[in-house]
Amino acid sequence: MLGFLVQRLLQAVVVIFAMSIIVFLGVYAIGNPIDVMIDPGATQAIRQKLIEQYGLDQPLWQQYWTFLSNVVHGDLGTSMVYNVSVIKLVFSRLPATVELVFVAVMIATLIGIPAGIYAGYRPNSLLARAIMALSVLGFSVPTFWIGMLLVMAFAVNLGWLPSGGRGDVSSFLGLRTSLATVDGWRHVIMPAFNLSLFMMGLLIRLTRAGMVEAMQTDYVKFARAQGLPDRQIVFSHVLRNISIPIVTVFGLELGSTLAFAVVTESVFNWPGIGKLIIDSILQLDRPVMVTYLILVVILFVLINLVVDIVYAQLDPRVRLKGGK
Amino acid sequence: MTKALDVRGLTTRFETRSGDVTAVNNVSFSVERGRIMGLVGESGSGKSVTGFSILGLVEEPGHISGGEVLVEGQDLRALKPEALRKLRGSKVAMVFQDPMMTLNPVLRIGDQMAMAVRVHENMSKRAAWERAREALEIVGIPAAGERLKAYPHQLSGGMRQRVAIATALLHRPAVIIADEPTTALDVSIQSQILAEVRRLADETGTAIVWVTHDLAVISSLADDICVMYAGRIVERGTAEDVIAAPRHPYTVGLIGSVPSLHEPGAHLPQIPGSTPQLANLPSGCPFRPRCPRASDLCATEPPLIETGSHSVSCHRPMEAP
Amino acid sequence: MAKLDWMDAFLKPGTVGSGGYTHLLGTDNVGRDMLSAIFYGLRTSFIIGLSAGALALFVGICIGLSAAYFGGRIEAFLMRIVDLQLSMPAILLALVLVAVLGQGVGQIILALVVAQYAYFARTTHGAATVERSKDYIEAARSTPLPTSRVLFRHLLPNVLPPLIVVATVQVASAIALEATLSFLGVGLPLTEPSLGSLIANGFKYIHTDRYWLSIYPGLFLMVTVVTINLVGDQVRTVLDPRRSR
Ligand SMILES: Nc1ncnc2c1ncn2[C@@H]1O[C@H](COP(=O)(O)OP(=O)(O)OP(=O)(O)O)[C@@H](O)[C@H]1O
Ligand code: SF4
Ligand SMILES: [Mg+2]
């Protein structure tokens, strides 16, 4: 287990390093940010000064080297648009996104898995068919459009919920979060629900497929022959088995939900990093893009690591080993 | 004394898109305490469905359409689902063919067995584990305490099948239905398990229905034999009677095709033709297209001919000795 | 497209415009007829979705088949990249690519291909490794046939059924992805109406009662995507070898 962890962490460092090069090169291949930043009427001298200030006249490898040594010192550069430290900028927006994604994942799990279990347990029932039809909508209809409908219905027409933005923030167990206030929940619930739909649809399908298959297995029949009630068979025998693929997809979808927060944050005007990245793409704010992407890569690597560990806990046939 | 298991006119049908199928057709037999009854037949003859029907565990698109299943005199078919569930595992238990599949791969043996203990008896987890350990010892598993902590994939096939049998034994049921439990195992382990089962039946008084398509196994193990063909019992009697003096032409064919029941060196005759399609059986006797003794008469439903405890369902059975 | 007329901006659905033309779904902020804009956008969406799907299919097949055919290091390397990409959400890849490549139909298609080819590569590779072990491939391989012939004549037909299913789903998701990118403002410019940019335009008026600017293009988008998915589901059932049992 320890060997496995060390090996995986080393791998993670390599992946993150490699990604940082790719991201850096990719992002820097985009047009000249100076053109976007300064007013077209500015003098050549001002222009030159800015280029030098951002080190844009250096060769690419040198820019990367400067970037890397700055990163080692905990400095990811300065936003070209907001003119503040990127780290500060990203971390000021991160809590809002984490909040949103957290609530969305909770909704997806708490609705998706029970619905999938039911649909798989009684696959021919009317309710199960309805659940499956809705799940198709959940992951085929584009998120932003559903989000828009939600705003139209609950904010514009009914006026029950605010149409966008994050609510009041207050402290809870030392954390500054909007989830500690009623206003915060009023703001988060609609975007979080919107964001949860894709993952919910997927979890429903996956859980149902696992249930249907598991209910046909011999070990379920054997458990029935022992007189175990169905409730116990589902919760003690089957869930444990189908949780293995669910955990895998859950991990992948966590990353995907984080990525899709970009869309939901734009629809609901949610002040998180998703909105930040869209703005920085539109304004060619390179340091922000680089930081965001590296952050996402780190999160992905971490999520995958956690998934592998949980996986091994759930499936006794899998053993975590360092090396081959 | 009431019989441990008495099946009367049991009928199970499957309604499929390709037509209705009567997988178990008016099946009747009984087993007394401590006796082993062999249920023999080709693949698809309805042996497993018979077993599941006895436990009331037939799944869609199948349903039991008639008959009685008396366990120690109590009709299981008349019970409410919840009452029937409580008898499963405690009065009637079942063991399946493939030991690799019958245990849940992600739960420890002890947890699975303890669950089976506690569903019928109110006791602590520890006591249930202890009970499981004893059951493993009864079926001859060494270092039972260690085995309980293992996951199924850590045990061999023979070991797993013993675990399954031990699980079936936990509540000393009146009847165990063993659905080809040794088919997937190799011969030496198979004979060890058969010996254990024989001993268990003798010692505990449990009645056993041993399902198999292997007549050689059954002839050495069983006290009584039922021969099944296309969902029906075609011949029934004590093991000696059926093996030594078979009366149904199908049984004769079956015995003829088993090497160990045959004169050494002689040519092994096969039953001509192939297993019947249950969806379109001929009228009258289902064995008719393959039967060397068939006559026009056989297009009508064959009568049940009983001589003592030996009965056969045939128009022109072999002569009784 | 119907003529533009500023006088005709924000006409309600069903109103007759100055040109004597009935605007069934109303007009937008610059007086364009919504219905014809939607049809135009639908066409753009289909062109993008289908060409991205076809190209991704082609690239994915080439990579998946090569990996399965050559095996060894090449296989390990190719599939490693594919797996890495599959663990990344398509939207993120597409977003970055569009940012790098800029806006326009060609750029979007390229971004979608890069974001989606991996699904085809994985499916092809999976099906092809199963086929690879079968005798007829060995037999074909031992004859002096050119590699490409073995790949496309012998291996491909056998991996096609699962690919068709993936393809329908991917076309739907390419259309949805394009709409999403355009909605976010990084896809097609408004001058090139696609369903996404039409909805984005309508979204500006969501707080007014001019619902038709966003609702109708959205409805068309939803119906399109769901229909393609349902067709895919149907195809899956028809092609499922277990079905006949
Ligand atoms: N789920 C089902 N749907 C439709 N028909 C079924 C189903 N299960 C069983 N049958 C029918 O019941 C018949 C008997 O099946 P069964 O499994 O009892 O045979 P068996 O004697 O146990 O054979 P084997 O030796 O292969 O286990 C089959 O031939 C089939 O026609
Ligand atoms: S009834 Fe006729 S066909 Fe059937 S087994 Fe007897 S003799 Fe053969
Ligand atoms: Mg069977």
PDB file of C-alpha atoms and ligand atoms in Angstrom, chain B residues 14 16 21 23 42-49 61 180 213 278, ligand 1:
ATOM      1  CA  PHE B  14     -42.629 -20.178 -18.884  1.00  0.00           C
ATOM      2  CA  THR B  16     -41.914 -16.569 -23.624  1.00  0.00           C
ATOM      3  CA  VAL B  21     -43.165 -23.915 -22.308  1.00  0.00           C
ATOM      4  CA  ALA B  23     -40.685 -26.857 -17.972  1.00  0.00           C
ATOM      5  CA  GLU B  42     -30.627 -34.586 -19.797  1.00  0.00           C
ATOM      6  CA  SER B  43     -29.775 -30.926 -19.958  1.00  0.00           C
ATOM      7  CA  GLY B  44     -32.955 -28.891 -20.300  1.00  0.00           C
ATOM      8  CA  SER B  45     -35.212 -31.590 -18.913  1.00  0.00           C
ATOM      9  CA  GLY B  46     -36.365 -29.271 -16.103  1.00  0.00           C
ATOM     10  CA  LYS B  47     -34.338 -30.436 -13.116  1.00  0.00           C
ATOM     11  CA  SER B  48     -33.222 -26.999 -11.976  1.00  0.00           C
ATOM     12  CA  VAL B  49     -36.641 -25.498 -12.541  1.00  0.00           C
ATOM     13  CA  PRO B  61     -41.268 -15.115 -17.189  1.00  0.00           C
ATOM     14  CA  GLU B 180     -25.536 -30.647  -9.629  1.00  0.00           C
ATOM     15  CA  HIS B 213     -27.344 -35.681 -15.339  1.00  0.00           C
ATOM     16  CA  LEU B 278     -40.089 -28.032 -25.072  1.00  0.00           C
TER      17      LEU B 278
HETATM   18  N1  LIG D   1     -35.868 -18.136 -17.729  1.00  0.00           N
HETATM   19  C1  LIG D   1     -36.398 -19.022 -18.584  1.00  0.00           C
HETATM   20  N2  LIG D   1     -37.125 -18.595 -19.637  1.00  0.00           N
HETATM   21  C2  LIG D   1     -37.692 -19.475 -20.506  1.00  0.00           C
HETATM   22  N3  LIG D   1     -37.570 -20.783 -20.405  1.00  0.00           N
HETATM   23  C3  LIG D   1     -36.876 -21.293 -19.402  1.00  0.00           C
HETATM   24  C4  LIG D   1     -36.239 -20.426 -18.424  1.00  0.00           C
HETATM   25  N4  LIG D   1     -35.592 -21.185 -17.540  1.00  0.00           N
HETATM   26  C5  LIG D   1     -35.803 -22.462 -17.932  1.00  0.00           C
HETATM   27  N5  LIG D   1     -36.579 -22.520 -19.024  1.00  0.00           N
HETATM   28  C6  LIG D   1     -37.028 -23.730 -19.727  1.00  0.00           C
HETATM   29  O1  LIG D   1     -37.023 -24.774 -18.808  1.00  0.00           O
HETATM   30  C7  LIG D   1     -36.329 -25.880 -19.335  1.00  0.00           C
HETATM   31  C8  LIG D   1     -35.647 -26.635 -18.244  1.00  0.00           C
HETATM   32  O2  LIG D   1     -34.581 -25.869 -17.717  1.00  0.00           O
HETATM   33  P1  LIG D   1     -33.693 -26.402 -16.518  1.00  0.00           P
HETATM   34  O3  LIG D   1     -32.706 -25.324 -16.223  1.00  0.00           O
HETATM   35  O4  LIG D   1     -34.559 -26.821 -15.403  1.00  0.00           O
HETATM   36  O5  LIG D   1     -32.956 -27.669 -17.137  1.00  0.00           O
HETATM   37  P2  LIG D   1     -31.972 -28.647 -16.370  1.00  0.00           P
HETATM   38  O6  LIG D   1     -32.608 -29.966 -16.407  1.00  0.00           O
HETATM   39  O7  LIG D   1     -31.609 -28.081 -15.049  1.00  0.00           O
HETATM   40  O8  LIG D   1     -30.752 -28.650 -17.357  1.00  0.00           O
HETATM   41  P3  LIG D   1     -29.184 -28.568 -17.005  1.00  0.00           P
HETATM   42  O9  LIG D   1     -28.722 -29.958 -16.831  1.00  0.00           O
HETATM   43  O10 LIG D   1     -28.617 -27.948 -18.255  1.00  0.00           O
HETATM   44  O11 LIG D   1     -29.023 -27.711 -15.813  1.00  0.00           O
HETATM   45  C9  LIG D   1     -35.373 -25.311 -20.355  1.00  0.00           C
HETATM   46  O12 LIG D   1     -35.182 -26.196 -21.399  1.00  0.00           O
HETATM   47  C10 LIG D   1     -36.122 -24.096 -20.856  1.00  0.00           C
HETATM   48  O13 LIG D   1     -36.912 -24.426 -21.951  1.00  0.00           O
END
